[in-house]
Coordinates of C-alpha atoms in Angstrom, one line a residue:
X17 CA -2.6 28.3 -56.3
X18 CA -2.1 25.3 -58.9
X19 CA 0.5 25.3 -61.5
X20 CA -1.9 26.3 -64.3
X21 CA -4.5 28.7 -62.1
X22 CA -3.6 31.8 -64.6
X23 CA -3.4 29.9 -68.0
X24 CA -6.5 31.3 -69.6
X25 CA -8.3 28.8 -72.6
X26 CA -7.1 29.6 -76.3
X27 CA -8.4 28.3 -79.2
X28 CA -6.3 26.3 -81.5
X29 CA -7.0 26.2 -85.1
X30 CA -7.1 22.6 -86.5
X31 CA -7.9 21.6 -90.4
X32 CA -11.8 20.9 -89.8
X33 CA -12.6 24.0 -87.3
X34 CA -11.4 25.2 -83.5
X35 CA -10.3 23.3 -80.7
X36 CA -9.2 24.7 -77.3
X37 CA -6.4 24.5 -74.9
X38 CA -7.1 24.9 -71.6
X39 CA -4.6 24.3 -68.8
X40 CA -2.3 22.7 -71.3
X41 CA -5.0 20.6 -72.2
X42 CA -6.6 20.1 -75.2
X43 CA -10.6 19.5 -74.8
X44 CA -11.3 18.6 -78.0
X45 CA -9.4 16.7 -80.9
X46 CA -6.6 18.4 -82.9
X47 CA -8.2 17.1 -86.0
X48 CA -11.8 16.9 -85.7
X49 CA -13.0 19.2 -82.9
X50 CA -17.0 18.2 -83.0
X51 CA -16.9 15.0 -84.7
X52 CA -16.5 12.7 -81.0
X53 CA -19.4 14.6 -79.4
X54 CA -21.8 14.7 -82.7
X55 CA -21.4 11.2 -82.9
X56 CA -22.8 10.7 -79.8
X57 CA -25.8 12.4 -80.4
X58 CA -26.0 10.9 -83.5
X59 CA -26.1 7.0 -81.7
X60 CA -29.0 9.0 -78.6
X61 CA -32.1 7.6 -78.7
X62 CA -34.0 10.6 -77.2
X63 CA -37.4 10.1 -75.0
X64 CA -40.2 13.0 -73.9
X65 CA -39.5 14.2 -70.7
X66 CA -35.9 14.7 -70.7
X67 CA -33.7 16.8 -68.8
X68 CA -30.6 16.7 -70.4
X69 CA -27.2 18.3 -68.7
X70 CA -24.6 19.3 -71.0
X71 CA -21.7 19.4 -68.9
X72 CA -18.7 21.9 -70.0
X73 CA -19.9 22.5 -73.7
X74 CA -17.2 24.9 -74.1
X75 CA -17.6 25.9 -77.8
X76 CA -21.0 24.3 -77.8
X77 CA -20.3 21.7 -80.9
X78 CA -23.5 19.2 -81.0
X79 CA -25.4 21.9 -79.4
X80 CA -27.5 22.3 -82.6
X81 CA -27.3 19.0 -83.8
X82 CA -28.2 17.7 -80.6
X83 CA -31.5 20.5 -80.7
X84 CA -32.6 19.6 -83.8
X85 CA -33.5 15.8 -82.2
X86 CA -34.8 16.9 -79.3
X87 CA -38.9 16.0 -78.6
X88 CA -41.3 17.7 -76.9
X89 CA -40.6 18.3 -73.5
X90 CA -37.3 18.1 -73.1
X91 CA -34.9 20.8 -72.1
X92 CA -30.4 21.0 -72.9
X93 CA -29.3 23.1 -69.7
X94 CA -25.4 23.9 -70.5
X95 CA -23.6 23.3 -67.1
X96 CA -19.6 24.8 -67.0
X97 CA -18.5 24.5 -63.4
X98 CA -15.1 25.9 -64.3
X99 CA -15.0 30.1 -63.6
X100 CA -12.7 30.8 -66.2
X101 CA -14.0 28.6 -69.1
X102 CA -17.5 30.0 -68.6
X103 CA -16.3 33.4 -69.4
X104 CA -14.6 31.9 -72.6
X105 CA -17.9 30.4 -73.3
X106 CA -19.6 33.4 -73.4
X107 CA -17.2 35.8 -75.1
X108 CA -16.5 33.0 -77.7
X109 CA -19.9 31.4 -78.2
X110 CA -23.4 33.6 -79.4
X111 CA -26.3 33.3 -76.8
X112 CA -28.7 30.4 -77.9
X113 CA -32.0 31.5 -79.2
X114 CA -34.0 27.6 -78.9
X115 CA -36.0 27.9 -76.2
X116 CA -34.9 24.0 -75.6
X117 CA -31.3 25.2 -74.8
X118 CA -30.2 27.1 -71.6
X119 CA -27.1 28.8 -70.6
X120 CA -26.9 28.4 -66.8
X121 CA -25.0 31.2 -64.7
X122 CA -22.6 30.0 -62.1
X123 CA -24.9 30.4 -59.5
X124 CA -27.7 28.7 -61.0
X125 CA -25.5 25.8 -61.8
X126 CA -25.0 25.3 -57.7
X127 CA -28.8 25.5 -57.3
X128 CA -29.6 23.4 -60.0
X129 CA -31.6 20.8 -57.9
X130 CA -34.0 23.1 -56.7
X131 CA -34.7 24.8 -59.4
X132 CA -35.6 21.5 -61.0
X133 CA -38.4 21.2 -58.5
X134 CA -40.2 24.8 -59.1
X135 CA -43.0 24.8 -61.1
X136 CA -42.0 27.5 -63.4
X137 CA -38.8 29.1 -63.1
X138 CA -37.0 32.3 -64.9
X139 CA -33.6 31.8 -65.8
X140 CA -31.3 34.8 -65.8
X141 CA -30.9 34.5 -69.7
X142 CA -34.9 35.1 -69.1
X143 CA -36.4 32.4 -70.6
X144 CA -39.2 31.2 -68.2
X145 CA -39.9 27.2 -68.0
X146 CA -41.7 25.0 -66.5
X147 CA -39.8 22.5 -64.7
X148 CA -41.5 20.5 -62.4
X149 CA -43.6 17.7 -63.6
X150 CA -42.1 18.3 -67.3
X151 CA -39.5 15.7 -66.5
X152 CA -39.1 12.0 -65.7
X153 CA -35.8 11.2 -66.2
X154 CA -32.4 12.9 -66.0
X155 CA -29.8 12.4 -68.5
X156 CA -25.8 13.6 -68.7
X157 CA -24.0 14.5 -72.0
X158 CA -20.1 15.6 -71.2
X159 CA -19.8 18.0 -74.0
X160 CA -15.8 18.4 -74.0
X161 CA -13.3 17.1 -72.3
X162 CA -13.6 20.5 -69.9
X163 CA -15.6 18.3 -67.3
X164 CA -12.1 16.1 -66.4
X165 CA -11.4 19.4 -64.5
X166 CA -14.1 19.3 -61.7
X167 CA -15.3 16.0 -62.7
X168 CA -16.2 15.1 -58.8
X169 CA -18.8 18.4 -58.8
X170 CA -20.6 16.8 -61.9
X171 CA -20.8 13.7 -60.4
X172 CA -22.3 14.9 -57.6
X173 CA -24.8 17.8 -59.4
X174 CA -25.8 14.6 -61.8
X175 CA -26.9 12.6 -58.9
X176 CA -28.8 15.1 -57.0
X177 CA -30.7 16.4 -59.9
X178 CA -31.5 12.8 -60.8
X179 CA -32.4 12.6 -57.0
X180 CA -34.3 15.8 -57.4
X181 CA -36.4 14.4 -59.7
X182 CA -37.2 11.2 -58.0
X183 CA -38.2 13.4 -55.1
X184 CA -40.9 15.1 -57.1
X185 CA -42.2 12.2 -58.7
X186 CA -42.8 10.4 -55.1
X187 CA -43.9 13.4 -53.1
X188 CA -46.6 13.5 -56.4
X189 CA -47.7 9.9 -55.6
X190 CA -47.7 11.0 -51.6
X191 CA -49.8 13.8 -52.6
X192 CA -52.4 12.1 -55.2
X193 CA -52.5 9.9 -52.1
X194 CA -53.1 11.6 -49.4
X195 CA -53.0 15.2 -50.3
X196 CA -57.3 15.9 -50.2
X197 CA -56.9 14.4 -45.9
X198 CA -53.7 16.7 -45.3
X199 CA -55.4 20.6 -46.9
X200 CA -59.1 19.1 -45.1
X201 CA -57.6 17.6 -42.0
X202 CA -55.5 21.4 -42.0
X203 CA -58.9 23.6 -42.2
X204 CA -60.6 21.3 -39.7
X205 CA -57.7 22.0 -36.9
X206 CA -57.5 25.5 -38.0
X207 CA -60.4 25.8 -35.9
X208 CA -59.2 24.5 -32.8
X209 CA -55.9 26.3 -32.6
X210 CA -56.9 29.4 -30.5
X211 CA -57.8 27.5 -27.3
X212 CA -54.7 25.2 -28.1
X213 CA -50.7 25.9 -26.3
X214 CA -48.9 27.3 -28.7
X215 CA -45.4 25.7 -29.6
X216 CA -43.7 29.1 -28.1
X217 CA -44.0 27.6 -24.9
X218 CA -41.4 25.2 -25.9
X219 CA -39.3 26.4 -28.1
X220 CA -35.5 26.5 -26.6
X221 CA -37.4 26.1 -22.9
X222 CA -36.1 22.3 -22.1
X223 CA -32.7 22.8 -20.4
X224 CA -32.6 19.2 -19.6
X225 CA -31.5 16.0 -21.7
X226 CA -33.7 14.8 -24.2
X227 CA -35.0 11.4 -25.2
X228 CA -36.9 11.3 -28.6
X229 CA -38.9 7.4 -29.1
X230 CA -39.7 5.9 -32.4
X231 CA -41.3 2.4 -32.4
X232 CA -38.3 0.4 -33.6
X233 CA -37.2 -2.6 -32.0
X234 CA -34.0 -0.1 -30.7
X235 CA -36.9 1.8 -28.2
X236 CA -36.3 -1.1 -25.8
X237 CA -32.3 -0.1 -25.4
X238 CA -33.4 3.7 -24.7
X239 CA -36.1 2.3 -22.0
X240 CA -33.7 0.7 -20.4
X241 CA -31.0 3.4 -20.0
X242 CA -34.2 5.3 -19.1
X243 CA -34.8 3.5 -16.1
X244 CA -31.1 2.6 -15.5
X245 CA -30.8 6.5 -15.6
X246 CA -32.8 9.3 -14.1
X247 CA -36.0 8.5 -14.9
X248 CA -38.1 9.0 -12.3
X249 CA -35.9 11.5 -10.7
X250 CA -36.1 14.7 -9.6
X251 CA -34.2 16.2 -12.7
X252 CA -35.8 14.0 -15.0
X253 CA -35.3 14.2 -18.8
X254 CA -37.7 15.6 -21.3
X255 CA -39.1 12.3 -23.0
X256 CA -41.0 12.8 -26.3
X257 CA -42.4 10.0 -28.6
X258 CA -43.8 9.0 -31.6
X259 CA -47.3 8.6 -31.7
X260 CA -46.6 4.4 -32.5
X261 CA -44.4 4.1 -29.4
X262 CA -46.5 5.6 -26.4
X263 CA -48.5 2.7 -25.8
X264 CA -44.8 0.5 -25.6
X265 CA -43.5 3.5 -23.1
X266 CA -46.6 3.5 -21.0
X267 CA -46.3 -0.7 -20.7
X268 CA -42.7 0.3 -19.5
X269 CA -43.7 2.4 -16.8
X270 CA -42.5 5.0 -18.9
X271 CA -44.8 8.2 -19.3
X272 CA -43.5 10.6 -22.0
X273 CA -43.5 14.6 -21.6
X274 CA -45.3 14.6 -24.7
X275 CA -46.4 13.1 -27.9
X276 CA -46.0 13.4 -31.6
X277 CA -49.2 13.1 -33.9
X278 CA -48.3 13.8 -38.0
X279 CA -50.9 10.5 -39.3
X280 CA -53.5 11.8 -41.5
X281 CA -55.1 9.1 -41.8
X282 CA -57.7 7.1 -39.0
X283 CA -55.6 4.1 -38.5
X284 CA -53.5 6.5 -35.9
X285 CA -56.4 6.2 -33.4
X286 CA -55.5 2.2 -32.4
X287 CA -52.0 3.8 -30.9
X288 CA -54.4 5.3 -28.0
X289 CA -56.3 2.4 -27.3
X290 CA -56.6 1.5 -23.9
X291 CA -53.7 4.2 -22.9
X292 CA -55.3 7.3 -23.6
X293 CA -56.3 7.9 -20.3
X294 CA -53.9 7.3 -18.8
X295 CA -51.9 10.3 -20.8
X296 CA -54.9 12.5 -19.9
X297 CA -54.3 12.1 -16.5
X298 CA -50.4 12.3 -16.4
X299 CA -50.7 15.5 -18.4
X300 CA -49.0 14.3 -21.4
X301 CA -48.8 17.5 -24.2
X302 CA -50.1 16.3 -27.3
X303 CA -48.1 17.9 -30.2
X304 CA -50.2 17.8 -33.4
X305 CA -49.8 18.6 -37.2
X306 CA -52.3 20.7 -39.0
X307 CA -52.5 18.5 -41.5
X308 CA -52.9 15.0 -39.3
X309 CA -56.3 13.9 -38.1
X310 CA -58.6 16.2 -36.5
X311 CA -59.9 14.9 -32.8
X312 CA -57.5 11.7 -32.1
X313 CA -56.5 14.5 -29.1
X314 CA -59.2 16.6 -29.1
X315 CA -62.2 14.8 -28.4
X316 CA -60.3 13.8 -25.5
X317 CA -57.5 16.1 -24.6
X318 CA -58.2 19.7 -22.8
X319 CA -57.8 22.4 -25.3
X320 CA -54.3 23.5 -23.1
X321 CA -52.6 19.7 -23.5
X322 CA -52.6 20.1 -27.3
X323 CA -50.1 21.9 -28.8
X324 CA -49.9 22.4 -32.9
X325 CA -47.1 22.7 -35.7
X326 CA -47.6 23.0 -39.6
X327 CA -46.4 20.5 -42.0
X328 CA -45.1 22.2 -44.9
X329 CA -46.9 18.9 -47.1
X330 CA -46.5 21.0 -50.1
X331 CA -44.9 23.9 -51.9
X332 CA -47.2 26.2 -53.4
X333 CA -48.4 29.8 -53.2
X334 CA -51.4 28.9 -51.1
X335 CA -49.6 27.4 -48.3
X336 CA -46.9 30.2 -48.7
X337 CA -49.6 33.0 -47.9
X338 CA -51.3 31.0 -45.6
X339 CA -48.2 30.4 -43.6
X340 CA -47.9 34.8 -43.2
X341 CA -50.9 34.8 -40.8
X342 CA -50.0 35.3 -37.7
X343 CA -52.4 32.9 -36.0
X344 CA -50.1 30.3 -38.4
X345 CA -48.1 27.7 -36.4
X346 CA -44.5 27.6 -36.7
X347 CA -43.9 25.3 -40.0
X348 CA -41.8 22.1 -39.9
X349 CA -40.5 20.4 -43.0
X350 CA -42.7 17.5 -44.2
X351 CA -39.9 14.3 -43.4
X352 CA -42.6 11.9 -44.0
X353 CA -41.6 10.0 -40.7
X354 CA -43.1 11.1 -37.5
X355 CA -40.2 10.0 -35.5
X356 CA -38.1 12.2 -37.6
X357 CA -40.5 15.1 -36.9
X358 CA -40.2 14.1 -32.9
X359 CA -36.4 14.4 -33.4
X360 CA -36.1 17.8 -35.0
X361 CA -38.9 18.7 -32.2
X362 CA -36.5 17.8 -29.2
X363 CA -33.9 19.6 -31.3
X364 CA -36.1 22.8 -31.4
X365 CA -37.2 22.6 -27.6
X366 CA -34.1 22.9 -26.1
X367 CA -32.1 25.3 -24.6
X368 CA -29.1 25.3 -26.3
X369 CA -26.9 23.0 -29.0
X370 CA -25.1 22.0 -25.8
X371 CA -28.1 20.0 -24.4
X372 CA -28.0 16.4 -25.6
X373 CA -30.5 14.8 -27.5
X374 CA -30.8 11.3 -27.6
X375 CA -33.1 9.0 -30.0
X376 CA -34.0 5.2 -29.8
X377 CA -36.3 3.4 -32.4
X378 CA -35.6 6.0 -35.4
X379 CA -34.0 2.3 -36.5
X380 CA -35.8 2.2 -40.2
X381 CA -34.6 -1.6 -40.6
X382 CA -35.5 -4.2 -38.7
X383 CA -34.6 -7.6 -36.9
X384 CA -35.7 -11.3 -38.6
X385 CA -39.4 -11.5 -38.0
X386 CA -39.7 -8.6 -36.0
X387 CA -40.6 -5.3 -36.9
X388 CA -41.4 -2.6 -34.2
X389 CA -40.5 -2.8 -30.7
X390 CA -42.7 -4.7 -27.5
X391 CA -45.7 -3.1 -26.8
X392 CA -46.4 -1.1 -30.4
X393 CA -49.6 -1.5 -31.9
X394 CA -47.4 -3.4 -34.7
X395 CA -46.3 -6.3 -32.2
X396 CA -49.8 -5.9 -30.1
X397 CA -51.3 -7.2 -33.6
X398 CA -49.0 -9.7 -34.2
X399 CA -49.7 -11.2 -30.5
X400 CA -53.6 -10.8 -31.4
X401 CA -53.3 -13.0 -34.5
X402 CA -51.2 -15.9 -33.4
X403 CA -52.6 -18.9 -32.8
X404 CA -51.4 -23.0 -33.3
X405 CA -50.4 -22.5 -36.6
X406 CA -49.7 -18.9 -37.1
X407 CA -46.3 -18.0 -35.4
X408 CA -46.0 -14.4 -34.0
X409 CA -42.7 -14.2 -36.3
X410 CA -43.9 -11.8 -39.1
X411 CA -41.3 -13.5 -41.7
X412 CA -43.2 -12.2 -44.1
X413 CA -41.3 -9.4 -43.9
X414 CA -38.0 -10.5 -44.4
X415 CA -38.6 -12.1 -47.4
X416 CA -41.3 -9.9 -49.6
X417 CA -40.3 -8.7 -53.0
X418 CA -39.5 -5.3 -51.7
X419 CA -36.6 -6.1 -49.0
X420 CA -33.2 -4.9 -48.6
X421 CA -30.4 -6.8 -46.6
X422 CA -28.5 -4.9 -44.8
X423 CA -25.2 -6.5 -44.9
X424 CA -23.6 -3.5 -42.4
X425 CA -26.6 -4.2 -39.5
X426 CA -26.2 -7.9 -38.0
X427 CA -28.7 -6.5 -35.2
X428 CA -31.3 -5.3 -38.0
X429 CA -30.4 -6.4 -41.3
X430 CA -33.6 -6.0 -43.4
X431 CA -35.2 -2.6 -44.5
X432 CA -37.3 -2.0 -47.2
X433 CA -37.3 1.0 -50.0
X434 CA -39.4 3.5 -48.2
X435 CA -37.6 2.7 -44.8
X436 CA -34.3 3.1 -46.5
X437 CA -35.1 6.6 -47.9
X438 CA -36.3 7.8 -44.4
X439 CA -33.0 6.5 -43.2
X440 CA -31.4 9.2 -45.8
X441 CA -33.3 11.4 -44.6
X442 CA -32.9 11.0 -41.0
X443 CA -29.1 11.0 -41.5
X444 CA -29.6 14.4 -43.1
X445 CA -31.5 16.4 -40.6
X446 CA -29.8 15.1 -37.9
X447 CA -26.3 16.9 -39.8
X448 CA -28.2 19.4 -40.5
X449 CA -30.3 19.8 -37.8
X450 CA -29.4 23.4 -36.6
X451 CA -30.3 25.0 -40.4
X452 CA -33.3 23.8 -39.8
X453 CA -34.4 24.6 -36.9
X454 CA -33.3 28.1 -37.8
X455 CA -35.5 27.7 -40.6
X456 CA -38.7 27.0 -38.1
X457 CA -38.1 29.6 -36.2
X458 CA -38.4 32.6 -39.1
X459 CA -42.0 31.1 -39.3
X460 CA -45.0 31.1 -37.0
X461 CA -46.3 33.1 -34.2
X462 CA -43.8 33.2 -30.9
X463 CA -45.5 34.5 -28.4
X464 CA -45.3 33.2 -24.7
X465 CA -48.8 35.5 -23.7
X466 CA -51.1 33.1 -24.3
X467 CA -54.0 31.2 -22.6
X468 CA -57.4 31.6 -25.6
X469 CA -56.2 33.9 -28.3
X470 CA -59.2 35.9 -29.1
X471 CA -57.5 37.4 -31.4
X472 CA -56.4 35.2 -32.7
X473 CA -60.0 33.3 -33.1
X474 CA -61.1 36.3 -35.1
X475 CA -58.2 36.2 -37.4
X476 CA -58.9 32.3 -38.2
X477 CA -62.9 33.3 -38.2
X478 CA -62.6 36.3 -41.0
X479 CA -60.1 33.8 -42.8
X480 CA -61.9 31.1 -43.5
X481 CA -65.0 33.1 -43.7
X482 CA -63.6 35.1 -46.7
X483 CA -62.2 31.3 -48.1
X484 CA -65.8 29.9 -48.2
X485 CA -67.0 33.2 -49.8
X486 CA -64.1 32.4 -52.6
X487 CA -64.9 29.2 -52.4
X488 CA -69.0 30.1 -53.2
X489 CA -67.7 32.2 -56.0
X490 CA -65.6 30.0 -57.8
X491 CA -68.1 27.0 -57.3
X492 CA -70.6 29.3 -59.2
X493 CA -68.6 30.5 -61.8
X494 CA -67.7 26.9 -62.6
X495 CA -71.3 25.4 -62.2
X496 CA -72.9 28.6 -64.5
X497 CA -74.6 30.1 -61.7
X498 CA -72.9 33.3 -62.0
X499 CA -73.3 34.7 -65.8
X500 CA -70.5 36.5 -67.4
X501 CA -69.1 36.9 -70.6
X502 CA -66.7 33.5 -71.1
X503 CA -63.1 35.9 -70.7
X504 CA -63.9 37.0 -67.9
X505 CA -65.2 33.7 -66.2
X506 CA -62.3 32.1 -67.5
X507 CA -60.2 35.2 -65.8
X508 CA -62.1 35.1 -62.8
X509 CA -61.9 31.8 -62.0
X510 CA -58.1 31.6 -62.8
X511 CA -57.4 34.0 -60.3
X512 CA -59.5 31.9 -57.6
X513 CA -57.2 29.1 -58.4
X514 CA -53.9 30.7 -58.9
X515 CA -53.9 30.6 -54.8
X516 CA -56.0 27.5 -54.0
X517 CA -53.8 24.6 -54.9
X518 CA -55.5 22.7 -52.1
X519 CA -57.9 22.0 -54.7
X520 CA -56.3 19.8 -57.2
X521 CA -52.7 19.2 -55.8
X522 CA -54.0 15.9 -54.9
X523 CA -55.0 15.4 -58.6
X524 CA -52.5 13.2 -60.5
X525 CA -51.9 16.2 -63.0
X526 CA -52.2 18.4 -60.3
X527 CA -48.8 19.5 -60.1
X528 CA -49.6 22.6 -62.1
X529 CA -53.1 24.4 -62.7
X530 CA -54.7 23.4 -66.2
X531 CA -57.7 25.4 -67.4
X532 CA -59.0 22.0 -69.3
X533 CA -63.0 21.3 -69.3
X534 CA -61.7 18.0 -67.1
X535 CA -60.0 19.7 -65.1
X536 CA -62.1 22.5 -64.2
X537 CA -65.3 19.6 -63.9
X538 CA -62.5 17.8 -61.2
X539 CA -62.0 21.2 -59.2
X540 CA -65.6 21.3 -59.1
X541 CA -66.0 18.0 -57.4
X542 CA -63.9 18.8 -54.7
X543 CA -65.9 22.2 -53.8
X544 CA -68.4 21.1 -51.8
X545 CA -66.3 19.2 -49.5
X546 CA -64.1 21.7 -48.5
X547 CA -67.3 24.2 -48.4
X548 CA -68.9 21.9 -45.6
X549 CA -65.6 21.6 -43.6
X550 CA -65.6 25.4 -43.0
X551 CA -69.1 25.8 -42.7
X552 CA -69.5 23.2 -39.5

């Protein structure tokens, strides 16, 4: 207990309004409470698309000042991490009727930076926003001097709300990128899931070490301890790989228990060139995501050596119902690296926490003219295009506009933004690796039964059957084909959209479902193509 744990806050009258003493404090001047803090938002220059956090605002002076500048979307959330003086604040201070200003509870305070990436969210004074995609920046205002009292917790809530929003604006770009491949690649694999091994067959089954590959230059250490090891032997490890480092493995003598596909996109297929056989024949297990591209396996691959997960590529109440079928995969968070993915794979397969698990080439930075490991598709490029005046050092990327040094890596000192994030990232799952595997496993089907799910076929049949007819509906409603009075067409095909976000989350402005003319004539567009996917 500290020395002022029981002093409870007071206010002190001074000759141009209240001040208050707190913890023999005082958190605002004893001669001009507001004038510091209205000041300040006198000198703001105030842009749309603002969050502003108004940490410990105590009696709330500036609050209306501070309202009265505020543009059009932008939003004051008052943020008091102290116990005590939030329940001064609200004995003392009126609840604030601007919809522009909210009061945060305690607990909301905590969960602050995901609430920031909700679409709409109710806040227990009931006010509903919407949050996501309203904002582009985040910026702090310290109200009263209250914040010097857990000024470490509003350091830390500031920068992972400003991280928050970062996160939304560049899984936005991911999706406007790639968003129509992942929900089209997703309905195309749907179909081949019931002949398919289901993931149950490996969860928590490995009881032996395991060895997750990315295609960093650091996969040529982990090959070497393999073979140094007990590769080869007869209690060989459980070696899984990213998709980019098989070929490098197989060049090693090296033939991995199974692979990881997560690429939506065709440029996946060169990382099987001239070895897919050769994992057809070993009986390499192919683990695939939903959303990555249909038939790199299973043009090739018996139905039995392909094994699927779901990549949760975005938050929204059509993948959150989709996910309750039963025939749906267990779902794996979308880390945007497949060698992460791999990782918290191995992590999910074995036994127990006691089992190692050891990765190589997760490196995300890289060495002076080098980027992946011997034997990628990367360095098999690099080989292909040398010649007497082109070097097979790509210095190129060492010294692009985008680079980091890394001044603690003398091995691999150069990285780049996007490398540097999944870095973060890595960092994080691997700390926080068991939550999240605990997550996986409340989702998905996990039974061991298994060989062709009929059942299972019929549940995915009747599913998208009852899409396309949705699908038909909506199309006419939108193209006039259906005539009905314009409420209840504009009803109608509300409710069709409310839980197909596949539709437009790929839009730039698709973050959020607009009933605009252009948007509706853009939903329209992307009908037919989703029509044809479940109609083959």
């Amino acid at each position: 207990m500290t020395e002022f744990e029981n002093i409870e806050p007071c206010l002190v009258e001074t000759s141009q309004g209240f001040s208050v003493k707190y913890k023999e404090k005082f958190l605002y001047s004893k001669y001009n409470p507001a004038k510091a803090i209205c000041q300040k938002i006198s000198e703001l220059q105030i842009l749309p698309g603002t969050l502003f956090l108004g940490f410990s605002p105590v009696l709330s002076y500036g609050v209306k000042e501070f309202c009265e500048k505020l543009p059009e979307n932008c939003l004051l959330l008052l943020c008091e991490a102290d116990k005590t003086l939030w329940n001064f604040e609200n004995k003392e201070v009126p609840e604030e009727e601007n919809e522009k200003i909210i009061r945060l509870t305690p607990g909301e305070l905590f969960n602050l930076p995901v609430i920031i990436q909700k679409n709409t969210y109710t806040f227990e004074c009931g006010k509903t926003v919407e949050v996501a995609g309203n904002f582009r920046r985040v910026i702090r205002l310290d109200f009263s001097a209250g914040v010097q009292f857990h000024n470490d917790f509003y350091n830390t809530l500031e920068r992972a709300c400003v991280a928050s929003v970062k996160q939304f604006w560049t899984n936005r770009f991911t999706l406007a990128k790639f968003g129509r491949k992942y929900s089209r690649n997703m309905f195309s694999n749907l179909k081949m899931l019931p002949d398919t091994k289901p993931l149950s067959f490996y969860i928590k089954k490995i009881n032996r070490p395991l060895y997750v590959f990315g295609a960093g230059e650091g996969a040529e250490k982990g090959i070497e301890v393999l073979k140094q090891g007990q590769y080869g032997k007869k209690e060989k490890p459980f070696v899984l790989c990213a998709d980019t480092a098989f070929s490098m493995l197989k060049g090693q003598g090296i033939i991995p228990d199974g692979i990881v596909i997560d690429e939506a996109q065709s440029i996946i297929a060169q990382s099987f060139i001239g070895v897919k056989k050769t994992a057809m024949e070993e009986g390499v297990q192919v683990f695939q995501s939903l959303c990555s591209l249909p038939h790199v396996a299973g043009k090739s691959f018996p139905a039995d050596k392909i094994t699927f997960y779901a990549t949760e590529y975005a938050s929204n109440q059509f993948f959150d119902s989709l996910k309750t079928n039963d025939f749906f995969p267990p779902v794996v968070p979308a880390f945007g690296s497949v060698g992460i993915t791999a990782y918290i794979l191995a992590c999910l397969f074995r036994e127990n926490e006691n089992i190692p698990v050891y990765s190589y080439g997760l490196d995300f930075a890289y060495s002076t003219g080098k980027t992946h490991g011997r034997g990628t598709p990367a360095h098999k490029r690099q080989l292909r295009n040398t010649d007497r005046v082109k070097s097979i050092e790509n210095f190129a990327s060492c010294f692009g506009e985008n680079v980091i040094k890394v001044s603690e890596r003398n091995d691999l000192p150069w990285t780049t933004p996007i490398l540097a994030s999944y870095a973060q990232t890595y960092r994080q799952v691997q700390e926080q690796s068991s939550q999240i595997v605990a997550g996986i496993l409340n989702t998905g089907k996990n039974e061991d039964n298994y060989s062709k799910n009929e059942s299972f076929e019929k549940e995915i049949n009747l599913y998208l059957i009852s899409e396309k007819a949705s699908l038909e509906e909506l199309r006419d409603l939108l193209s006039g084909k259906i005539s009905v009075e314009e409420t209840e067409r504009t009803n109608r095909v509300k409710k069709l959209l409310e839980n197909r976000q596949y539709l437009f989350l790929h839009f730039p402005d698709g973050y959020k479902l607009s009933m605009e003319l252009n948007f509706l004539k853009r939903v329209r567009s992307e009908i037919d193509g989703f029509l044809k996917i479940m109609e083959n």
